[in-house]
Coordinates of C-alpha atoms and ligand atoms in Angstrom, one line a residue:
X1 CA 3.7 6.7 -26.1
X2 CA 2.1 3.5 -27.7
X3 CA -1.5 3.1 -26.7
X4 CA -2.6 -0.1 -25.0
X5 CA -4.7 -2.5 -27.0
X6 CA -8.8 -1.9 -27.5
X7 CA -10.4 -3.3 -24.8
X8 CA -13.4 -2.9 -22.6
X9 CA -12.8 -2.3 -18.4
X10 CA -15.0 -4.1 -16.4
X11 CA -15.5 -2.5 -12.7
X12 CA -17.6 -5.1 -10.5
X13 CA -18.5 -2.7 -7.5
X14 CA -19.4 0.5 -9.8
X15 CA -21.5 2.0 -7.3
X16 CA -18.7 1.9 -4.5
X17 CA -16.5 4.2 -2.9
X18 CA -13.3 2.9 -4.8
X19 CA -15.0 3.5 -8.2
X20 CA -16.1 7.2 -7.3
X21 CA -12.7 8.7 -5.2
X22 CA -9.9 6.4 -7.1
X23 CA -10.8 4.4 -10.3
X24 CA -13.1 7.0 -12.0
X25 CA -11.0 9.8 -11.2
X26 CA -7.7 7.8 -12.5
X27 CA -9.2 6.6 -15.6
X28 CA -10.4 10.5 -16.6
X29 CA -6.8 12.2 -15.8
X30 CA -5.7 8.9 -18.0
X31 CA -8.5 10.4 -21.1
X32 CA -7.3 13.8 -20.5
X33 CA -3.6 12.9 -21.2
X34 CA -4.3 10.3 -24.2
X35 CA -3.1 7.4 -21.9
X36 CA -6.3 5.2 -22.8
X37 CA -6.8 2.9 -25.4
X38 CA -8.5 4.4 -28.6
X39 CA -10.6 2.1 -28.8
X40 CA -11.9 1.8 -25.0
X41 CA -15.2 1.1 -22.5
X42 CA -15.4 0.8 -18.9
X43 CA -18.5 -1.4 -18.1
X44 CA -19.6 -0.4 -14.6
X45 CA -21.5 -3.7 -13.1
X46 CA -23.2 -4.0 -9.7
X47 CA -26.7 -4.7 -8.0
X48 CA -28.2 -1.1 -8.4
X49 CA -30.2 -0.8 -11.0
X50 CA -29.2 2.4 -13.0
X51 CA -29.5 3.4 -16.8
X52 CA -26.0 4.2 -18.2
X53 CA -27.2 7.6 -18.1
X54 CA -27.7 7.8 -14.5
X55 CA -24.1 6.2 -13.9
X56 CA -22.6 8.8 -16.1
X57 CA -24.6 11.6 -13.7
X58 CA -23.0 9.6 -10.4
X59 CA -19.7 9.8 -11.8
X60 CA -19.7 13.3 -13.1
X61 CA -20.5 14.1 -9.8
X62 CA -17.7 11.9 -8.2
X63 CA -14.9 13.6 -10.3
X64 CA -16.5 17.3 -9.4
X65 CA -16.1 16.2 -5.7
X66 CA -12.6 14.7 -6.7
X67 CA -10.5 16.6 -8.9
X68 CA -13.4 19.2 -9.9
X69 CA -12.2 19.2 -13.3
X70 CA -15.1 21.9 -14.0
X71 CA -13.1 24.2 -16.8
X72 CA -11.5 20.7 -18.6
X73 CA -14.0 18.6 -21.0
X74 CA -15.5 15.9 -19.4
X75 CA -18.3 14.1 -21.9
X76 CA -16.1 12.7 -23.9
X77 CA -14.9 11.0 -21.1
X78 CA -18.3 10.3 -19.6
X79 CA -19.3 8.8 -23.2
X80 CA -17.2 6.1 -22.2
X81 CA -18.9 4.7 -19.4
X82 CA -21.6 2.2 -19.9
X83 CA -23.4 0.4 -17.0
X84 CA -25.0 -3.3 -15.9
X85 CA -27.0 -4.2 -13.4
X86 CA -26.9 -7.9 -12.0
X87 CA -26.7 -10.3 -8.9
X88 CA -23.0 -11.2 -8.7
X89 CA -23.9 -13.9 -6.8
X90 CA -25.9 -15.4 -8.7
X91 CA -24.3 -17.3 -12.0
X92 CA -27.1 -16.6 -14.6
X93 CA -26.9 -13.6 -14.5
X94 CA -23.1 -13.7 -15.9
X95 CA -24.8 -14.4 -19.1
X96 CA -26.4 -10.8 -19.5
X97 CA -23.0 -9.2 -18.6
X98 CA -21.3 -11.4 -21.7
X99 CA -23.4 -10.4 -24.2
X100 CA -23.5 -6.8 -23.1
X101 CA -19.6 -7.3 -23.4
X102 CA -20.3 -8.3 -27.2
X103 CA -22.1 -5.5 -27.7
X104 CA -19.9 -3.3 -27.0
X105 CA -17.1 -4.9 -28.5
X106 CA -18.8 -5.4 -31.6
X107 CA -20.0 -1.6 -31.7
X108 CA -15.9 -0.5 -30.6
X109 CA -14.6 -3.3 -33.6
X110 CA -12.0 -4.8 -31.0
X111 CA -11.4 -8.2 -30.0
X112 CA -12.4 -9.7 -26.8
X113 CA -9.7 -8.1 -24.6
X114 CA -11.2 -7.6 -21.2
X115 CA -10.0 -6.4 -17.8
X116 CA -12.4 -7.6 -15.1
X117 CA -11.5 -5.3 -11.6
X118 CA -13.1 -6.9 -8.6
X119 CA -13.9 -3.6 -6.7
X120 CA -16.2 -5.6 -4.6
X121 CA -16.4 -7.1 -1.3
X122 CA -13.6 -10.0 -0.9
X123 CA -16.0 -12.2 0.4
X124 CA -17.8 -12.0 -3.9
X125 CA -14.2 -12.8 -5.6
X126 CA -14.6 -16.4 -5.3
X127 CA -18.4 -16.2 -7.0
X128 CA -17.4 -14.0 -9.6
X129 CA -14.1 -15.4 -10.5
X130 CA -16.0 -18.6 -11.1
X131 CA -18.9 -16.8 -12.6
X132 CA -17.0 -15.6 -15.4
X133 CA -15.3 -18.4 -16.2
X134 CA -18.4 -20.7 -16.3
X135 CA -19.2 -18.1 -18.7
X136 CA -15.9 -18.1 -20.7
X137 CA -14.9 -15.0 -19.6
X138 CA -11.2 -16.2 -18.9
X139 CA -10.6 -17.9 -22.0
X140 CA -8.6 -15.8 -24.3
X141 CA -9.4 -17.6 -27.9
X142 CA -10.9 -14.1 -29.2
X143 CA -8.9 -11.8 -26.9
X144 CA -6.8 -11.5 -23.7
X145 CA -8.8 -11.3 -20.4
X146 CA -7.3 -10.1 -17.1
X147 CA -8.6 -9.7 -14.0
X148 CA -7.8 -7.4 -10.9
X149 CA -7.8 -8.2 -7.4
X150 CA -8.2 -4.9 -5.0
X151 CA -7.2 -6.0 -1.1
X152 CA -7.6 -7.1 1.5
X153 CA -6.1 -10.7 -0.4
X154 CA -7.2 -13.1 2.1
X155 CA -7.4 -12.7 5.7
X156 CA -4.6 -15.2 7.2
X157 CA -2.1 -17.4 5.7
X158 CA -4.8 -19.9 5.0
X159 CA -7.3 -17.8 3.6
X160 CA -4.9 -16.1 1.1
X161 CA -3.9 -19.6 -0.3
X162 CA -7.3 -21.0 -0.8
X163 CA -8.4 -17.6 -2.7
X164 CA -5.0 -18.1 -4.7
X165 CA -6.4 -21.9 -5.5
X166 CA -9.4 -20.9 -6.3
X167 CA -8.8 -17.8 -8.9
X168 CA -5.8 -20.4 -10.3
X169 CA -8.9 -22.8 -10.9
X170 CA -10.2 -20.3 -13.2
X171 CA -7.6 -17.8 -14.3
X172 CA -3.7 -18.5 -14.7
X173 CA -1.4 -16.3 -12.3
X174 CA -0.6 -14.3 -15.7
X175 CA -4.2 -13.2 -16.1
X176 CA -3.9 -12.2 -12.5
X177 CA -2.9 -8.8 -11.0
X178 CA -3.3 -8.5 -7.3
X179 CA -3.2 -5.0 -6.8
X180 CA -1.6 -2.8 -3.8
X181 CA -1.4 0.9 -4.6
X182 CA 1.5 1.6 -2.9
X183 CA 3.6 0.2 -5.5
X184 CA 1.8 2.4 -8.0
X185 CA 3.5 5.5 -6.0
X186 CA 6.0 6.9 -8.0
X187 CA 8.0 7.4 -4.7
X188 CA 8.1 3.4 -3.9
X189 CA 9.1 2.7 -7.3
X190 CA 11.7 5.1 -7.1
X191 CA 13.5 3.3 -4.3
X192 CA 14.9 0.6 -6.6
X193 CA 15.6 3.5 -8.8
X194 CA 17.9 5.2 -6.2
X195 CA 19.1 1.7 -5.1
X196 CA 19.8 0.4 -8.3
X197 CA 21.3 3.2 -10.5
X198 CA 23.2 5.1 -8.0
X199 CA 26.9 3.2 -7.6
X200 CA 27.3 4.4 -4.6
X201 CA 24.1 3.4 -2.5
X202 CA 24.8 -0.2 -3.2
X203 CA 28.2 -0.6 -1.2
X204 CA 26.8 0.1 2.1
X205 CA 23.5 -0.9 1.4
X206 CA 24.3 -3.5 3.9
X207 CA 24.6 -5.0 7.4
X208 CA 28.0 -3.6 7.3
X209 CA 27.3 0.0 6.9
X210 CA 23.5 0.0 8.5
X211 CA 22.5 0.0 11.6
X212 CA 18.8 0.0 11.5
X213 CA 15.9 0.6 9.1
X214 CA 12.6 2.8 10.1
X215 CA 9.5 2.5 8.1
X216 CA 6.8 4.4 9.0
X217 CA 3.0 4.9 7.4
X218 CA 0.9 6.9 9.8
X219 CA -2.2 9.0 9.2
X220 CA -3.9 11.7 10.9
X221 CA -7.5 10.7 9.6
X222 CA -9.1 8.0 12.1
X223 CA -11.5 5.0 11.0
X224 CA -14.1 8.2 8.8
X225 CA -17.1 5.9 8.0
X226 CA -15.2 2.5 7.4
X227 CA -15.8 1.5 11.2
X228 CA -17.4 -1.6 10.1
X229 CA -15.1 -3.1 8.1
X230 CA -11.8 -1.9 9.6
X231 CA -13.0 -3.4 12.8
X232 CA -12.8 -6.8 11.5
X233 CA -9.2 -5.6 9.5
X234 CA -7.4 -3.8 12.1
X235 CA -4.0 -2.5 10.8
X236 CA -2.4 -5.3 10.5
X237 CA -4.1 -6.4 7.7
X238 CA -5.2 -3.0 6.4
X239 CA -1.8 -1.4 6.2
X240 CA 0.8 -4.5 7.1
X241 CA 0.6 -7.1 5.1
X242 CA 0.7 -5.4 2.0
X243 CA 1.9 -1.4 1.7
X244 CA 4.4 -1.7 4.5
X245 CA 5.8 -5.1 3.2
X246 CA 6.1 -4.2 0.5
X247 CA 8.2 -1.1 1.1
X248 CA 10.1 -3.6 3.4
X249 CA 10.8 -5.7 0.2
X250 CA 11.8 -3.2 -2.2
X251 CA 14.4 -1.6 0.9
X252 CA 15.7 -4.8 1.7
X253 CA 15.4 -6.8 -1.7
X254 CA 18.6 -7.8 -4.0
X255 CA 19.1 -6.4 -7.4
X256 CA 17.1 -8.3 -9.8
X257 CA 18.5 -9.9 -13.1
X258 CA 16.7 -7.5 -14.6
X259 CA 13.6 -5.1 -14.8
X260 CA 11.5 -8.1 -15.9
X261 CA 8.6 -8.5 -14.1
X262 CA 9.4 -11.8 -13.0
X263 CA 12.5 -11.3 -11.9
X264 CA 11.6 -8.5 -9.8
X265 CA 9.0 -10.9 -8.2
X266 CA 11.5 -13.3 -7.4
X267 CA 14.1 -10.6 -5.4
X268 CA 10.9 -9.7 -3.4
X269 CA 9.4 -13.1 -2.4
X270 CA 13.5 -13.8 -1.5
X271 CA 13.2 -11.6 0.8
X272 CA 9.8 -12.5 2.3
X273 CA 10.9 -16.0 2.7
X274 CA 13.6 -14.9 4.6
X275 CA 11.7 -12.9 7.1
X276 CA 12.3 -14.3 11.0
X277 CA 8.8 -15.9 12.0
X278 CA 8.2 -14.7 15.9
X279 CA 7.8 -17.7 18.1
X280 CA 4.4 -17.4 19.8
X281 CA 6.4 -16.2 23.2
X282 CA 8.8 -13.5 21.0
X283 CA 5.1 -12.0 19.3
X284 CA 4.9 -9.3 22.6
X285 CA 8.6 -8.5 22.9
X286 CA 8.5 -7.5 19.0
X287 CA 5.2 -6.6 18.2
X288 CA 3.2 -3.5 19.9
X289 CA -0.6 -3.3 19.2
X290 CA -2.9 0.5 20.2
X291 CA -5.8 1.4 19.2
X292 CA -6.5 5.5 19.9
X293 CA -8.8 6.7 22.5
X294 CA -10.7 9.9 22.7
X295 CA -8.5 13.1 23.0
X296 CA -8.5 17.0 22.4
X297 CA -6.4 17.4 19.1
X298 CA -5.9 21.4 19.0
X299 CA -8.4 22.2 21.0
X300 CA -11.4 20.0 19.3
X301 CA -12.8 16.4 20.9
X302 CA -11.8 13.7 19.0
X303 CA -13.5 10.2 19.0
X304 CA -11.9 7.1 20.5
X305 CA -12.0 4.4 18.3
X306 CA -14.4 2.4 20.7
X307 CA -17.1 4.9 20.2
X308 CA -16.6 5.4 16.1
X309 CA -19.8 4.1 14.3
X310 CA -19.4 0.2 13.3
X311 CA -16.7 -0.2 16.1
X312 CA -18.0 -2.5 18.4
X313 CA -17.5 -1.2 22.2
X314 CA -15.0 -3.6 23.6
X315 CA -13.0 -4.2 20.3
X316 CA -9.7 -5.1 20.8
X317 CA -8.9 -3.8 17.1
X318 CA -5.5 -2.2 16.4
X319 CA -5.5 1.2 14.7
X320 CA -1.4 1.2 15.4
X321 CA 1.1 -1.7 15.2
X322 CA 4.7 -1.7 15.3
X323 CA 6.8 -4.5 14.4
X324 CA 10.7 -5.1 14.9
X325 CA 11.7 -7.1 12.2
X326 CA 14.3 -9.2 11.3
X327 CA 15.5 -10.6 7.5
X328 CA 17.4 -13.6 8.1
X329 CA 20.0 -13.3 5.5
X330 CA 23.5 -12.4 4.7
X331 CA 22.7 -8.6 3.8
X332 CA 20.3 -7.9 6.6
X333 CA 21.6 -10.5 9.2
X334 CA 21.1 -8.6 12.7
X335 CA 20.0 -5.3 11.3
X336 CA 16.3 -4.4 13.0
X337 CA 13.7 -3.3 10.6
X338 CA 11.8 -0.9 12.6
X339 CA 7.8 -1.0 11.1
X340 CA 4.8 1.1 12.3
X341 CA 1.4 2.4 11.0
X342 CA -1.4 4.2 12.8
X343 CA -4.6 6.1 12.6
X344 CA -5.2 9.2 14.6
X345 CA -2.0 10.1 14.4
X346 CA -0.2 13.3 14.6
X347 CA 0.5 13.9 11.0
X348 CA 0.1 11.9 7.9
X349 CA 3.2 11.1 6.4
X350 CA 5.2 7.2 4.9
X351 CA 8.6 7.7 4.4
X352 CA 12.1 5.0 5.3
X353 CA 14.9 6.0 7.1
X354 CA 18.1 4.5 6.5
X355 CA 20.1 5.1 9.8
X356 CA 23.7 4.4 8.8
X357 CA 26.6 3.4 11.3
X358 CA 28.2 6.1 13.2
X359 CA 31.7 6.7 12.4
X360 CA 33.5 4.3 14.0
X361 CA 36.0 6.5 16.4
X362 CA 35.0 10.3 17.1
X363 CA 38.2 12.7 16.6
X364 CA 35.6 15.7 16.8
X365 CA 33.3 16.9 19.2
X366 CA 29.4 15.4 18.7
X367 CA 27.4 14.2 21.5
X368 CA 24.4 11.9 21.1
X369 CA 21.9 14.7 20.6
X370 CA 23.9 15.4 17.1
X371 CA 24.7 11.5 16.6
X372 CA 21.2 10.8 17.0
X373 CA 20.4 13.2 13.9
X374 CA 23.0 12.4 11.1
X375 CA 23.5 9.7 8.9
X376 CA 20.5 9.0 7.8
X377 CA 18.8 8.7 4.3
X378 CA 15.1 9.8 4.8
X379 CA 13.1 8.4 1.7
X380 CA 10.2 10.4 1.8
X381 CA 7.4 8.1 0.4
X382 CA 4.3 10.8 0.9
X383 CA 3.9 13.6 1.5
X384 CA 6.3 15.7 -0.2
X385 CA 7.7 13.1 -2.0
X386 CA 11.7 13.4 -2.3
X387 CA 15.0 12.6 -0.8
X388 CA 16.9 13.7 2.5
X389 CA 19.7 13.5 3.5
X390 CA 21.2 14.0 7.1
X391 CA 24.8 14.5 8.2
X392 CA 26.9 16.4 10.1
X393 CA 28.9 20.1 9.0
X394 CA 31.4 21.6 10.8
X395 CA 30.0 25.1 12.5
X396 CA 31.7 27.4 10.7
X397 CA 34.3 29.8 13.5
X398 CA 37.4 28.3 15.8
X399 CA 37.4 24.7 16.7
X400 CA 35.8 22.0 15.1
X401 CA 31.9 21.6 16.4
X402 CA 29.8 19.7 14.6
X403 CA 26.0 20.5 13.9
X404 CA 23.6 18.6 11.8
X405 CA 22.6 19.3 7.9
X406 CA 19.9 18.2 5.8
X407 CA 20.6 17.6 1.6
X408 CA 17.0 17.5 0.4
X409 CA 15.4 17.2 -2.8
X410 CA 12.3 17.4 -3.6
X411 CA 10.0 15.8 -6.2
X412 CA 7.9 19.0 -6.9
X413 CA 11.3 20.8 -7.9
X414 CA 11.3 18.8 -10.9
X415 CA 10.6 20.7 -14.0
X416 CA 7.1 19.7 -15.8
X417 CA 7.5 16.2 -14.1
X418 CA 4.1 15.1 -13.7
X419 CA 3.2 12.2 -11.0
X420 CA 0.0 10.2 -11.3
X421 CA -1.5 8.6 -9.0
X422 CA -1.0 5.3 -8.3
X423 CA -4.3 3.9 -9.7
X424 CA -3.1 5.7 -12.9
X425 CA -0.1 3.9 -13.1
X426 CA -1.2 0.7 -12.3
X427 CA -4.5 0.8 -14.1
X428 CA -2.5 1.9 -17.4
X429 CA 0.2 -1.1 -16.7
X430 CA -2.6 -4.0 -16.4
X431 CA -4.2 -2.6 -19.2
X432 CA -0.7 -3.3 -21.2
X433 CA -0.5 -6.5 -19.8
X434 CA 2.3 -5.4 -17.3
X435 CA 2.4 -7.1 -14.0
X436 CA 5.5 -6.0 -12.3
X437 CA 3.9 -3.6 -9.8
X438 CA 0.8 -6.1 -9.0
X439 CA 1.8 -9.1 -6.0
X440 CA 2.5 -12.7 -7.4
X441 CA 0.7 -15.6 -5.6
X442 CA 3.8 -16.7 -3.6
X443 CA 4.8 -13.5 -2.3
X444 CA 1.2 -13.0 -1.0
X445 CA 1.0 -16.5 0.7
X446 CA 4.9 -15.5 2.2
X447 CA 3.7 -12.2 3.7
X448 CA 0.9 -13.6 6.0
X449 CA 3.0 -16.8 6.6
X450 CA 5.1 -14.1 8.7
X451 CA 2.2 -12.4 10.3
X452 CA 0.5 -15.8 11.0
X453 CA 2.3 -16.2 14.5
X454 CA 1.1 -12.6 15.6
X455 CA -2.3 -12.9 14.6
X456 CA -2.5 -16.0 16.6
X457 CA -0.7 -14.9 19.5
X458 CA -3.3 -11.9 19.4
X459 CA -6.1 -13.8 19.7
X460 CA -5.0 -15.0 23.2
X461 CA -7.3 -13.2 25.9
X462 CA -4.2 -12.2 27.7
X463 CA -2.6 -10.4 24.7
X464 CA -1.9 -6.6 25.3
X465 CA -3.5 -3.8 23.1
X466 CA -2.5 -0.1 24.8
X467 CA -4.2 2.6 24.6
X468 CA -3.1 5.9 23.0
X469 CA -4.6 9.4 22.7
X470 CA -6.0 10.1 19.4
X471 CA -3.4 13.1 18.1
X472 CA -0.3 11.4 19.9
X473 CA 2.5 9.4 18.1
X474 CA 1.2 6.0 20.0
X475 CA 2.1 3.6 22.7
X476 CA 5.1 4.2 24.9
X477 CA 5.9 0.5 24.5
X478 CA 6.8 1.1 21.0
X479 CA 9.9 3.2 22.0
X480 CA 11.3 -0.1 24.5
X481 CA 11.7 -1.9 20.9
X482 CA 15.5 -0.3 20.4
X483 CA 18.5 -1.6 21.3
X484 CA 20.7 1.3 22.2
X485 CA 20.6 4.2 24.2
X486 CA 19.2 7.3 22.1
X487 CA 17.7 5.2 19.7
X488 CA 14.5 6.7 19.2
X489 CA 11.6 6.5 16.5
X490 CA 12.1 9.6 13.8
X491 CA 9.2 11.5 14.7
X492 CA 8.7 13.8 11.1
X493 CA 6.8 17.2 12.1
X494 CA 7.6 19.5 15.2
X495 CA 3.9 18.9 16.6
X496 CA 5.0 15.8 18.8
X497 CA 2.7 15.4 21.9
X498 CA 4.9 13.9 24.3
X499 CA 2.9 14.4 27.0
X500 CA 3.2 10.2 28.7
X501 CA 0.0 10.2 28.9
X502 CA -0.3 6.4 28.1
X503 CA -1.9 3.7 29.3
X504 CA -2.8 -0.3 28.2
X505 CA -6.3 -1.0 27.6
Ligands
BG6_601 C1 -5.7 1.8 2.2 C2 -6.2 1.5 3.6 O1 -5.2 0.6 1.6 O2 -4.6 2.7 2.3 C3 -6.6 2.7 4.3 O3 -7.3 0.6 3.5 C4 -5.5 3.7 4.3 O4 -7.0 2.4 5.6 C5 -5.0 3.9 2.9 O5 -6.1 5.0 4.8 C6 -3.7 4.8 2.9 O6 -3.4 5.1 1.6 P1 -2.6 6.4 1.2 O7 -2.3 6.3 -0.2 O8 -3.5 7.5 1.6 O9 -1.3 6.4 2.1

């Protein structure tokens, strides 16, 4: 493998929680396998005041608590890591962080080739962005500069397109790599794999031969200690407008003209754009918004989301939504896209399910029960990444009864294949210069151009969030979404508390 260019990593945020559970841990399984530049720094900035020594201590520490990589070398590594203290907010200080960036590029004999991430609160992207630049920190006369963008990008349509006009002021849309790290799973990327390689997927990859598509992201964890800011986020934004869009997009898209980044943007904003906007009266028949309350899960109390620290008592904050979709176009006309994500859930799992069109006349005996449990392709995003498929057998004896099969593959049966994470992947692509798995402006705007109608139809007073019991697979109104009878959500593990205990807040 060809090593990217020298270059120095810049992490604004160095003392957050991003830095010690995903980027420092990604960055040191990137050293161990000779992924990183040879010539290579990561500049840790943020308010603290540490020495570089005490930031190497904090982050030897993060990776024991991470990947505890206790028998496996680690100061090497750890000689890599330099640290700055300023005020983001304040522009002066940009000067101190430019010549420690000479420094260091002086002492690594590599041009100016920077990657800025903004692990940071949103609300600092605009100072910094313009920080830099004031500083000439986004010119690339003496070396390329890039600059990562971690979400939440924006908070409504509006907000997303002035941050866009902003960061454009100072940084052109090839310089920037909006980040979602969904798209760095191997699994999501391997859906335009399966899509696009396999001759057969393609011809009923259609309205024609499907009847509905299910994506699901839940989790079993609740809010942990991010009450505060996922009470102004809610799932919508947390989990919606960017991981479950985009696995909507990479589903739904059309092949591109090729594996060029740009032209894979285009196939996804396509199919953004042609996403049905709800009309403020269609937001409650197609979208369902819970939130958890307190529960038993086996045996042990569980918090309601109320009562979790930073969670103010009457929030009206969803921790589950469920969207039926709609892609206005000729491949998707009429076929229902079938979204949800939750905390609190009963198991953590994101996977698609292709639901395929029954055979069209029935010659041998299946009921609904069987109907309801063939035909699908299960893409199974997390965990146990793989591939299932579901269709019916005939039971071997007299007659000709059907039953129900699974063809399932699994990623961890492949031989040596090792998966990074998705911080891995997409650290290692923006450090070649590789945008393809990073959002483009337009696509960003598109997304919360749909959800702008149900975030303003929840703001209404009157607007319905129910209630479900923390450990439970959500609100019952969520199951009125489907059309016909049987139709039910795929509910992935056996421990399904279907108890109806649930009510509307
Ligand atoms: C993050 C959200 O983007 O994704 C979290 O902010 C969520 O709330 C997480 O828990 C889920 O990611 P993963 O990779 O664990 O599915």
């Amino acid at each position: 493998m060809v090593r990217p260019d020298g270059q120095i990593l810049i992490i604004f945020g160095a003392s957050g929680d991003l830095t010690r559970r995903k980027l420092i841990p990604a960055l040191y399984n990137l050293w161990l396998k000779n992924f990183l530049p040879i010539q290579f720094s990561i500049l840790g900035v943020s308010r603290t005041s540490f020495s570089d020594e005490d930031f190497r201590k904090q982050m030897q520490v993060a990776l024991q608590d991470e990947i505890k990589p206790a028998l496996k070398p680690i100061e090497g590594f750890l000689s890599l890591l330099h640290y700055i203290s300023i005020n983001t907010e304040e522009p002066e200080d940009y000067f101190k962080l430019k010549e420690r960036l000479r420094v260091l590029s002086n002492e690594l004999s590599v041009s100016d080739n920077y990657i800025f991430y903004l692990a940071s609160p949103p609300l600092l992207y605009p100072a910094i962005s313009e920080s830099l630049s004031r500083q000439g920190l986004s010119d690339e006369t003496s070396g390329w500069k890039r600059i990562i963008v971690e979400k939440p990008f924006g908070y409504d349509y509006k907000s997303a397109q002035n941050l866009n006009l902003h960061l454009h002021r100072f940084f052109s849309e090839e310089q920037l790599f909006r980040i979602d790290h969904y798209l760095g799973k191997e699994t999501v990327q391997n859906i335009m794999v399966t899509r696009f390689v396999n001759g057969f997927y393609e011809p009923v990859w259609n309205r024609n031969f499907i009847e509905r598509v299910e994506i699901t992201a839940t989790e079993n964890i609740g809010v942990e200690n991010r009450g505060g800011y996922y009470d102004t986020a809610g799932a919508l934004r947390d989990m919606v407008q960017n991981h479950l869009m985009h696995l909507l997009s990479y589903v739904a898209m059309e092949p591109p003209a090729s594996a060029d980044q740009n032209a894979i943007h285009n196939e996804v904003l396509k199919v953004f754009q042609c996403l049905r906007i709800f009309g403020a009266d269609e937001v409650e028949k197609f979208v369902i918004r819970g939130q958890y309350t307190e529960s038993k899960i086996a045996g042990k109390q569980v918090t309601g989301y109320r009562q979790e620290r930073g969670v103010s008592e009457s929030s009206k904050t969803e921790t589950y939504v469920a969207i039926k979709a709609f892609i206005d176009n000729w491949r998707w006309a009429g076929v229902p896209f079938y979204i949800r994500t939750g905390k609190r859930m009963p198991t953590r799992v994101t996977e698609v399910v292709i639901y395929f069109r029954p055979a069209p006349y029935h010659i041998f005996c299946t009921n609904h029960e069987i109907e309801n449990q063939i035909n699908q392709l299960i893409i199974r995003i997390q965990p146990d990444e793989g591939l299932l498929l579901k269709f019916g057998m005939k039971v071997p004896g007299s007659g000709f009864m059907v039953q129900p099969v699974n063809m399932d593959f699994h990623y961890s049966n492949l031989d040596g294949a090792y998966i990074p994470s998705a911080y891995e992947r997409l650290l290692l692509d923006c450090m070649n210069g590789d945008s393809t798995l990073y959002s483009r402006a337009d696509a960003v705007e598109a997304t919360w151009r749909f959800l702008e109608p149900i975030q303003y139809a929840w703001k209404h007073p009157d607007s319905k969030v129910y209630g479900y019991l923390a450990g439970t697979w959500g609100p019952e109104a969520a199951n009125l979404f489907f059309d016909k009878r049987g139709q039910i959500w795929r509910y992935p593990c056996k421990n399904l508390t279907n108890d109806g205990e649930y009510c509307e807040l």
